[in-house]
Amino acid sequence: MFVRRIAVIGTGYVGLTTGACLASLGHHVVCADVDADKVKRLCAGEVDILEPGLAELVSEGIAAGRLSFVLGAPAAVEGAEVVFLCVPTPMGVGGVADLSIVESVIEEVGTLLPAGCVVVNKSTVPVGSAQRTAELIERDDVAVVSNPEFLREGSAVHDFLNPDRIVVGCDQQDAAERVAALYARLGAPTVLTDAASAELVKYAANCFLAMKLSYVNAIAELCDRLGADISDVTEGMGYDKRIGQAFLQPGPGWGGSCLPKDTSAMLQLADAADFEFRLIRATIDTNNRQRQRMVEKVRLAVTGKRGGSLSKVRLGVLGLTFKAGTDDLRDSPALAVAALLRQAGAKLVGYDPALRSGDVRADLDGITLVDDPYQAAEGVEAVVVLTEWAEFRSLDWSKLAGVVARPVVVDTRNLLDPDVVRRAGFEWNGLGRR
């Protein structure tokens, strides 16, 4: 394998995982960030991100001399053969991806890039971004490649080192092959294509997953109305190889840092191409409705009526992050449902394994955060499970029954064993279950 000198700009989920994993494959990697304190902590092997295996890879890379961290992009690109752009591309006005940080980095390092190096757009960017990046660089001796990431928070290291596929897009074949060669040791199927197609792959994949989740949530609601069982329905569906088992778990809606942003961006791309993408719009609408439906389920469980009042009703909320295994609150469906419950007048006490009572974040306003799930249940009229943390299954539900005001559980993830919860004296309410 050819060992490359690589620069990674940005040390968030994607950047730090990319840098640490490429170093573990034998490359020499320099990661850059604009946060001086963060760079100092990373140099000492301290990783702030909750991501299994990442801290170990960072420490190993530093110890082996293959991974280092610097302040600012210019310090990283010196002598680099490949430069990965892993900076945020948040959802901007109207749902379009905001590329201002990408453009700022390019303007900062464009003239400093070594001749013959390859710039790689790793961040999720709209179709046409590789071309736009090349125009900003304005150098014939620097190629721009699209190499989208397919990392799931909570399993990012595993996903990087065990990829389903590697997608590399560039109109210059040699540049695409150089980037693809970085991953040669992984032995994954590799798709070499043009930049526009590679950019669209990421959006197309995430939008399909969002549609699949919205679909199964709609099927769960239909199960509620028809007396069918969603677990049996999805099991029967999942054995069909054309469908598969993944993303067939109903919940309070999809969220996180990718799906909301990418579905909105896909609508923008479609609108710009004068195409009305009704399927994606319906997917988003269904997701928004799902959050309202969770509130209806809580109303029904607590008051006996779908439109019953939750004014001053005390609720214990288990799980606030957007998914288990991460401390990420961005576009968390749990927080979205919690916000709707607060708007309905409910008083919320929340517990999440990744959060602490002293955490001060705007997203948590109106939620009394505690460090113990049993404390979250004290005196509540319902326990509402919003994130699928495995530890919630093993709680002492008999102990919980002894501290709640009313033994009612609304399980928006179908996470718990209904028999266990019921034996403890609770009324269990799930999604689409008999």
Short mmCIF file of C-alpha atoms in Angstrom, two decimals:
data_model
loop_
_atom_site.label_atom_id
_atom_site.label_comp_id
_atom_site.label_asym_id
_atom_site.label_seq_id
_atom_site.Cartn_x
_atom_site.Cartn_y
_atom_site.Cartn_z
CA MET A 1 0.00 0.00 0.00
CA PHE A 2 1.18 3.51 -0.79
CA VAL A 3 1.53 5.60 2.39
CA ARG A 4 0.26 9.13 1.88
CA ARG A 5 0.72 12.40 3.73
CA ILE A 6 -2.81 13.50 4.49
CA ALA A 7 -4.32 16.68 5.91
CA VAL A 8 -7.79 16.62 7.47
CA ILE A 9 -9.46 19.98 7.99
CA GLY A 10 -12.01 19.81 10.81
CA THR A 11 -12.09 17.48 13.82
CA GLY A 12 -15.79 16.84 14.33
CA TYR A 13 -17.40 13.40 14.05
CA VAL A 14 -16.39 13.01 10.40
CA GLY A 15 -13.01 14.72 10.51
CA LEU A 16 -11.63 13.10 13.65
CA THR A 17 -12.90 9.66 12.67
CA THR A 18 -11.46 10.06 9.17
CA GLY A 19 -8.08 11.21 10.46
CA ALA A 20 -7.76 8.57 13.16
CA CYS A 21 -8.88 5.73 10.89
CA LEU A 22 -6.62 6.74 8.00
CA ALA A 23 -3.72 6.87 10.45
CA SER A 24 -4.63 3.36 11.63
CA LEU A 25 -4.34 2.24 7.99
CA GLY A 26 -0.72 3.41 7.95
CA HIS A 27 -0.99 6.91 6.48
CA HIS A 28 0.57 10.00 8.05
CA VAL A 29 -2.24 12.36 9.01
CA VAL A 30 -2.31 15.93 10.28
CA CYS A 31 -5.69 17.15 11.54
CA ALA A 32 -6.48 20.84 11.84
CA ASP A 33 -9.08 22.75 13.81
CA VAL A 34 -9.73 26.40 14.64
CA ASP A 35 -10.41 25.71 18.35
CA ALA A 36 -7.08 26.07 20.16
CA ASP A 37 -8.30 24.38 23.36
CA LYS A 38 -9.67 21.44 21.39
CA VAL A 39 -6.39 21.04 19.50
CA LYS A 40 -4.50 21.06 22.81
CA ARG A 41 -6.76 18.34 24.23
CA LEU A 42 -6.45 16.22 21.09
CA CYS A 43 -2.66 16.50 21.16
CA ALA A 44 -2.88 15.00 24.65
CA GLY A 45 -5.11 12.21 23.35
CA GLU A 46 -8.27 13.62 24.94
CA VAL A 47 -11.37 13.05 22.79
CA ASP A 48 -14.54 14.96 23.64
CA ILE A 49 -16.76 13.03 21.23
CA LEU A 50 -18.68 10.03 22.57
CA GLU A 51 -17.78 7.50 19.89
CA PRO A 52 -16.77 3.88 20.68
CA GLY A 53 -13.16 3.11 19.77
CA LEU A 54 -12.28 6.63 18.64
CA ALA A 55 -10.25 7.70 21.68
CA GLU A 56 -8.21 4.49 21.46
CA LEU A 57 -7.44 5.06 17.76
CA VAL A 58 -6.39 8.65 18.44
CA SER A 59 -4.04 7.59 21.23
CA GLU A 60 -2.57 4.79 19.11
CA GLY A 61 -2.06 7.13 16.15
CA ILE A 62 -0.30 9.73 18.28
CA ALA A 63 1.92 7.11 19.92
CA ALA A 64 2.87 5.67 16.53
CA GLY A 65 3.76 9.11 15.20
CA ARG A 66 1.23 8.84 12.38
CA LEU A 67 -1.39 11.26 13.78
CA SER A 68 -0.93 14.85 14.90
CA PHE A 69 -3.05 17.94 15.45
CA VAL A 70 -2.42 21.57 14.57
CA LEU A 71 -4.20 24.88 14.89
CA GLY A 72 -5.51 26.22 11.59
CA ALA A 73 -5.75 24.73 8.11
CA PRO A 74 -2.60 26.39 6.68
CA ALA A 75 -0.39 24.50 9.13
CA ALA A 76 -1.90 21.19 8.07
CA VAL A 77 -1.69 21.39 4.28
CA GLU A 78 2.06 21.93 4.05
CA GLY A 79 3.49 18.90 2.22
CA ALA A 80 0.12 17.16 2.03
CA GLU A 81 -0.62 14.88 -0.90
CA VAL A 82 -4.34 14.63 -0.07
CA VAL A 83 -6.42 17.24 1.78
CA PHE A 84 -9.76 16.17 3.23
CA LEU A 85 -12.37 18.87 3.88
CA CYS A 86 -14.44 17.70 6.85
CA VAL A 87 -15.98 20.97 8.02
CA PRO A 88 -19.66 21.56 8.87
CA THR A 89 -22.18 22.15 6.09
CA PRO A 90 -25.25 23.05 8.18
CA MET A 91 -28.72 23.58 6.82
CA GLY A 92 -29.04 27.19 5.72
CA VAL A 93 -31.93 29.42 4.77
CA GLY A 94 -34.63 27.52 2.89
CA GLY A 95 -33.03 24.14 3.61
CA VAL A 96 -30.06 24.51 1.27
CA ALA A 97 -26.66 23.42 2.60
CA ASP A 98 -24.53 26.30 3.88
CA LEU A 99 -21.09 26.00 2.27
CA SER A 100 -19.62 29.17 3.78
CA ILE A 101 -17.16 27.26 6.00
CA VAL A 102 -15.98 25.11 3.09
CA GLU A 103 -15.45 28.20 0.96
CA SER A 104 -13.66 29.99 3.79
CA VAL A 105 -11.18 27.12 4.16
CA ILE A 106 -10.54 27.02 0.41
CA GLU A 107 -9.85 30.74 0.32
CA GLU A 108 -7.47 30.31 3.24
CA VAL A 109 -5.38 27.46 1.83
CA GLY A 110 -5.91 27.65 -1.95
CA THR A 111 -2.53 29.19 -2.71
CA LEU A 112 -0.76 27.05 -0.08
CA LEU A 113 -1.73 23.66 -1.50
CA PRO A 114 1.27 21.68 -2.79
CA ALA A 115 1.38 21.17 -6.54
CA GLY A 116 -0.21 17.89 -7.56
CA CYS A 117 -2.19 17.39 -4.35
CA VAL A 118 -5.83 16.27 -4.30
CA VAL A 119 -8.55 18.10 -2.38
CA VAL A 120 -11.34 15.81 -1.16
CA ASN A 121 -14.84 16.96 -0.26
CA LYS A 122 -15.71 14.57 2.58
CA SER A 123 -18.46 16.74 4.04
CA THR A 124 -21.95 16.27 2.66
CA VAL A 125 -22.26 18.92 -0.04
CA PRO A 126 -24.77 19.66 -2.82
CA VAL A 127 -24.29 18.46 -6.36
CA GLY A 128 -21.89 20.81 -8.11
CA SER A 129 -19.77 21.51 -5.02
CA ALA A 130 -16.65 19.80 -6.39
CA GLN A 131 -16.84 22.02 -9.44
CA ARG A 132 -17.40 25.06 -7.24
CA THR A 133 -14.42 24.10 -5.06
CA ALA A 134 -12.20 23.76 -8.14
CA GLU A 135 -13.31 27.20 -9.33
CA LEU A 136 -12.41 28.72 -5.96
CA ILE A 137 -8.98 27.08 -5.92
CA GLU A 138 -8.28 28.22 -9.52
CA ARG A 139 -5.34 25.85 -10.02
CA ASP A 140 -4.85 23.33 -12.79
CA ASP A 141 -2.32 21.41 -10.71
CA VAL A 142 -4.82 20.59 -7.93
CA ALA A 143 -7.65 18.10 -8.48
CA VAL A 144 -10.91 18.10 -6.52
CA VAL A 145 -12.57 14.78 -5.63
CA SER A 146 -15.91 13.97 -4.03
CA ASN A 147 -15.65 11.16 -1.47
CA PRO A 148 -18.85 11.18 0.65
CA GLU A 149 -18.86 9.65 4.11
CA PHE A 150 -21.37 7.06 5.26
CA LEU A 151 -20.71 7.10 9.00
CA ARG A 152 -23.35 6.54 11.66
CA GLU A 153 -22.86 8.28 14.97
CA GLY A 154 -22.26 5.68 17.66
CA SER A 155 -20.59 3.31 15.19
CA ALA A 156 -18.49 5.69 13.09
CA VAL A 157 -15.16 3.91 13.62
CA HIS A 158 -16.70 0.54 12.77
CA ASP A 159 -18.41 2.00 9.70
CA PHE A 160 -15.19 3.58 8.44
CA LEU A 161 -13.13 0.42 8.84
CA ASN A 162 -15.90 -1.91 7.62
CA PRO A 163 -17.57 0.07 4.81
CA ASP A 164 -20.35 -1.23 2.60
CA ARG A 165 -18.76 0.70 -0.26
CA ILE A 166 -16.29 3.47 -1.11
CA VAL A 167 -17.60 6.14 -3.47
CA VAL A 168 -15.12 8.39 -5.24
CA GLY A 169 -16.09 10.94 -7.86
CA CYS A 170 -13.85 13.03 -10.11
CA ASP A 171 -13.56 13.86 -13.77
CA GLN A 172 -9.83 13.11 -13.52
CA GLN A 173 -9.41 9.33 -13.33
CA ASP A 174 -5.93 9.40 -11.82
CA ALA A 175 -7.03 11.64 -8.94
CA ALA A 176 -10.03 9.40 -8.20
CA GLU A 177 -7.80 6.32 -8.17
CA ARG A 178 -5.35 7.98 -5.78
CA VAL A 179 -8.12 8.65 -3.29
CA ALA A 180 -9.62 5.17 -3.71
CA ALA A 181 -6.16 3.67 -3.03
CA LEU A 182 -6.19 5.21 0.46
CA TYR A 183 -8.82 2.64 1.42
CA ALA A 184 -7.24 -0.34 -0.37
CA ARG A 185 -6.61 -2.31 2.84
CA LEU A 186 -10.35 -2.28 3.64
CA GLY A 187 -11.24 -4.42 0.62
CA ALA A 188 -14.60 -2.72 0.12
CA PRO A 189 -16.46 -2.43 -3.20
CA THR A 190 -15.42 0.84 -4.82
CA VAL A 191 -17.55 3.02 -7.06
CA LEU A 192 -15.51 5.33 -9.29
CA THR A 193 -17.69 7.91 -10.97
CA ASP A 194 -17.97 11.59 -11.79
CA ALA A 195 -18.12 14.18 -9.03
CA ALA A 196 -21.80 15.07 -9.49
CA SER A 197 -22.89 11.43 -9.24
CA ALA A 198 -20.78 10.85 -6.14
CA GLU A 199 -22.30 13.92 -4.50
CA LEU A 200 -25.80 12.74 -5.31
CA VAL A 201 -25.15 9.23 -3.93
CA LYS A 202 -25.01 10.55 -0.34
CA TYR A 203 -28.26 12.48 -0.63
CA ALA A 204 -30.02 9.67 -2.47
CA ALA A 205 -28.98 7.12 0.18
CA ASN A 206 -29.98 9.23 3.19
CA CYS A 207 -33.28 10.27 1.64
CA PHE A 208 -34.11 6.62 0.95
CA LEU A 209 -33.41 5.74 4.58
CA ALA A 210 -35.59 8.64 5.73
CA MET A 211 -38.41 7.41 3.48
CA LYS A 212 -38.05 3.89 4.88
CA LEU A 213 -38.32 5.19 8.45
CA SER A 214 -41.33 7.38 7.67
CA TYR A 215 -42.95 4.42 5.94
CA VAL A 216 -42.53 2.07 8.89
CA ASN A 217 -43.83 4.73 11.28
CA ALA A 218 -46.93 5.04 9.12
CA ILE A 219 -47.33 1.25 9.09
CA ALA A 220 -47.06 1.24 12.91
CA GLU A 221 -49.91 3.73 13.11
CA LEU A 222 -51.95 1.54 10.77
CA CYS A 223 -51.23 -1.43 13.05
CA ASP A 224 -52.63 0.56 15.98
CA ARG A 225 -55.83 1.18 14.06
CA LEU A 226 -56.22 -2.37 12.72
CA GLY A 227 -55.07 -4.36 15.74
CA ALA A 228 -52.02 -5.77 13.97
CA ASP A 229 -48.54 -6.07 15.51
CA ILE A 230 -45.76 -3.99 13.95
CA SER A 231 -43.02 -6.33 15.23
CA ASP A 232 -44.53 -9.25 13.34
CA VAL A 233 -45.22 -7.12 10.27
CA THR A 234 -41.64 -5.82 10.04
CA GLU A 235 -40.21 -9.27 10.70
CA GLY A 236 -42.21 -10.58 7.77
CA MET A 237 -41.08 -7.68 5.62
CA GLY A 238 -37.44 -7.85 6.64
CA TYR A 239 -36.86 -11.40 5.41
CA ASP A 240 -37.51 -10.11 1.91
CA LYS A 241 -33.99 -9.53 0.60
CA ARG A 242 -35.24 -6.63 -1.51
CA ILE A 243 -36.24 -4.83 1.70
CA GLY A 244 -33.92 -6.05 4.46
CA GLN A 245 -34.16 -5.78 8.26
CA ALA A 246 -32.47 -2.41 8.72
CA PHE A 247 -34.42 0.81 9.36
CA LEU A 248 -37.67 -1.02 10.08
CA GLN A 249 -37.95 0.01 13.72
CA PRO A 250 -40.75 2.50 14.45
CA GLY A 251 -39.97 5.46 16.68
CA PRO A 252 -40.73 9.09 17.48
CA GLY A 253 -39.41 10.21 14.10
CA TRP A 254 -36.00 10.45 12.49
CA GLY A 255 -33.50 13.19 13.23
CA GLY A 256 -29.81 13.77 13.88
CA SER A 257 -27.23 15.76 11.99
CA CYS A 258 -27.80 14.13 8.57
CA LEU A 259 -31.31 13.05 7.60
CA PRO A 260 -33.16 16.35 8.27
CA LYS A 261 -30.43 18.34 6.55
CA ASP A 262 -30.08 16.00 3.59
CA THR A 263 -33.81 15.62 2.89
CA SER A 264 -34.18 19.41 2.89
CA ALA A 265 -31.16 19.75 0.64
CA MET A 266 -32.60 17.16 -1.76
CA LEU A 267 -35.77 19.23 -2.06
CA GLN A 268 -33.64 22.26 -2.87
CA LEU A 269 -31.72 20.31 -5.52
CA ALA A 270 -34.98 19.09 -7.04
CA ASP A 271 -36.53 22.55 -7.03
CA ALA A 272 -33.44 23.96 -8.73
CA ALA A 273 -33.83 21.28 -11.42
CA ASP A 274 -37.53 22.16 -11.80
CA PHE A 275 -38.55 18.78 -10.41
CA GLU A 276 -41.26 18.41 -7.79
CA PHE A 277 -39.97 15.64 -5.53
CA ARG A 278 -43.29 14.83 -3.86
CA LEU A 279 -42.02 11.62 -2.29
CA ILE A 280 -39.36 13.43 -0.25
CA ARG A 281 -41.81 16.16 0.75
CA ALA A 282 -44.28 13.52 1.95
CA THR A 283 -41.44 11.82 3.86
CA ILE A 284 -40.69 15.03 5.75
CA ASP A 285 -44.38 15.74 6.40
CA THR A 286 -44.89 12.21 7.72
CA ASN A 287 -41.93 12.66 10.06
CA ASN A 288 -43.29 15.92 11.43
CA ARG A 289 -46.66 14.29 12.00
CA GLN A 290 -45.02 11.40 13.83
CA ARG A 291 -43.79 13.75 16.54
CA GLN A 292 -47.28 15.13 17.05
CA ARG A 293 -48.57 11.57 17.18
CA MET A 294 -46.22 10.76 20.07
CA VAL A 295 -47.78 13.62 22.03
CA GLU A 296 -51.22 12.21 21.25
CA LYS A 297 -50.12 8.84 22.62
CA VAL A 298 -48.96 10.48 25.84
CA ARG A 299 -52.24 12.40 26.12
CA LEU A 300 -54.21 9.19 25.62
CA ALA A 301 -52.13 7.21 28.09
CA VAL A 302 -52.38 9.89 30.80
CA THR A 303 -55.90 11.26 30.30
CA GLY A 304 -57.71 8.57 28.34
CA LYS A 305 -58.31 11.04 25.51
CA ARG A 306 -56.19 11.88 22.46
CA GLY A 307 -56.94 15.53 23.04
CA GLY A 308 -56.73 15.43 26.83
CA SER A 309 -54.96 18.23 28.69
CA LEU A 310 -51.37 17.83 29.81
CA SER A 311 -51.30 21.14 31.66
CA LYS A 312 -49.06 20.82 34.74
CA VAL A 313 -48.79 17.04 34.22
CA ARG A 314 -45.40 15.83 35.46
CA LEU A 315 -43.68 13.46 33.00
CA GLY A 316 -40.43 11.53 33.30
CA VAL A 317 -38.51 11.45 30.02
CA LEU A 318 -35.92 8.72 29.42
CA GLY A 319 -33.52 9.61 26.61
CA LEU A 320 -32.87 12.99 25.01
CA THR A 321 -30.06 12.44 22.50
CA PHE A 322 -31.07 11.75 18.91
CA LYS A 323 -29.94 8.12 19.18
CA ALA A 324 -28.35 5.79 21.71
CA GLY A 325 -24.56 5.63 21.87
CA THR A 326 -24.01 9.34 21.24
CA ASP A 327 -24.25 12.62 23.14
CA ASP A 328 -25.46 14.47 20.05
CA LEU A 329 -28.62 16.56 20.49
CA ARG A 330 -28.75 17.97 16.96
CA ASP A 331 -32.27 17.62 15.52
CA SER A 332 -33.06 15.03 18.17
CA PRO A 333 -36.58 13.62 17.73
CA ALA A 334 -36.61 13.07 21.50
CA LEU A 335 -36.10 16.79 22.06
CA ALA A 336 -38.66 17.63 19.38
CA VAL A 337 -41.29 15.53 21.17
CA ALA A 338 -40.21 16.97 24.53
CA ALA A 339 -40.68 20.49 23.16
CA LEU A 340 -44.21 19.64 22.02
CA LEU A 341 -44.99 18.18 25.46
CA ARG A 342 -43.75 21.38 27.09
CA GLN A 343 -45.89 23.44 24.73
CA ALA A 344 -48.84 21.34 25.88
CA GLY A 345 -48.12 22.43 29.45
CA ALA A 346 -46.35 19.31 30.76
CA LYS A 347 -43.59 19.54 33.36
CA LEU A 348 -40.62 17.44 32.24
CA VAL A 349 -37.90 15.69 34.23
CA GLY A 350 -35.33 14.12 31.94
CA TYR A 351 -32.56 11.53 32.17
CA ASP A 352 -30.06 10.50 29.50
CA PRO A 353 -26.94 8.36 30.04
CA ALA A 354 -24.86 10.76 27.92
CA LEU A 355 -25.93 13.93 29.74
CA ARG A 356 -25.42 15.30 33.24
CA SER A 357 -27.61 17.52 35.38
CA GLY A 358 -25.09 20.35 35.15
CA ASP A 359 -25.18 20.42 31.33
CA VAL A 360 -26.30 23.81 30.08
CA ARG A 361 -27.59 23.69 26.51
CA ALA A 362 -30.31 25.75 24.88
CA ASP A 363 -31.96 22.58 23.57
CA LEU A 364 -32.56 21.44 27.15
CA ASP A 365 -34.39 24.57 28.29
CA GLY A 366 -37.57 23.66 30.13
CA ILE A 367 -36.34 20.15 31.05
CA THR A 368 -35.16 19.42 34.58
CA LEU A 369 -32.15 17.20 33.92
CA VAL A 370 -31.22 14.60 36.55
CA ASP A 371 -28.45 12.03 36.86
CA ASP A 372 -30.59 9.04 37.81
CA PRO A 373 -33.50 7.38 35.95
CA TYR A 374 -35.30 6.64 39.21
CA GLN A 375 -35.11 10.30 40.18
CA ALA A 376 -36.61 11.16 36.79
CA ALA A 377 -39.59 8.95 37.61
CA GLU A 378 -40.37 10.38 41.04
CA GLY A 379 -43.97 11.56 41.22
CA VAL A 380 -44.60 11.45 37.46
CA GLU A 381 -47.87 10.51 35.82
CA ALA A 382 -46.10 8.74 32.97
CA VAL A 383 -42.61 7.58 32.03
CA VAL A 384 -41.90 8.38 28.36
CA VAL A 385 -39.07 6.48 26.62
CA LEU A 386 -37.74 8.61 23.74
CA THR A 387 -34.23 7.26 23.00
CA GLU A 388 -33.33 3.59 22.60
CA TRP A 389 -30.59 3.30 25.26
CA ALA A 390 -30.17 -0.41 26.03
CA GLU A 391 -29.77 0.26 29.75
CA PHE A 392 -33.42 1.26 29.99
CA ARG A 393 -34.37 -2.38 29.39
CA SER A 394 -32.53 -3.47 32.54
CA LEU A 395 -33.95 -0.85 34.91
CA ASP A 396 -35.63 -2.12 38.08
CA TRP A 397 -39.18 -1.46 36.95
CA SER A 398 -40.60 -2.59 40.28
CA LYS A 399 -38.50 0.11 41.93
CA LEU A 400 -39.75 2.62 39.38
CA ALA A 401 -43.34 1.57 40.12
CA GLY A 402 -42.72 2.50 43.74
CA VAL A 403 -41.78 6.12 43.00
CA VAL A 404 -44.16 7.15 40.19
CA ALA A 405 -47.51 8.82 40.83
CA ARG A 406 -49.14 6.65 38.17
CA PRO A 407 -47.60 3.45 36.70
CA VAL A 408 -47.86 4.38 33.02
CA VAL A 409 -45.14 3.91 30.36
CA VAL A 410 -45.22 5.33 26.83
CA ASP A 411 -42.49 3.50 24.93
CA THR A 412 -41.98 5.41 21.68
CA ARG A 413 -39.16 3.05 20.63
CA ASN A 414 -40.78 -0.32 21.43
CA LEU A 415 -37.59 -0.79 23.42
CA LEU A 416 -38.89 -2.41 26.57
CA ASP A 417 -40.17 -5.92 27.18
CA PRO A 418 -43.90 -5.32 27.73
CA ASP A 419 -44.23 -8.40 29.93
CA VAL A 420 -41.45 -7.26 32.27
CA VAL A 421 -42.93 -3.79 32.56
CA ARG A 422 -46.46 -5.07 33.11
CA ARG A 423 -45.38 -7.55 35.77
CA ALA A 424 -43.92 -4.58 37.63
CA GLY A 425 -47.41 -3.07 37.66
CA PHE A 426 -47.10 -0.63 34.76
CA GLU A 427 -49.48 -0.02 31.90
CA TRP A 428 -47.27 -0.27 28.78
CA ASN A 429 -48.06 1.70 25.61
CA GLY A 430 -45.95 1.09 22.50
CA LEU A 431 -46.16 1.79 18.78
CA GLY A 432 -48.25 -0.54 16.62
CA ARG A 433 -48.18 -3.37 19.17
CA ARG A 434 -51.16 -5.45 20.17
#
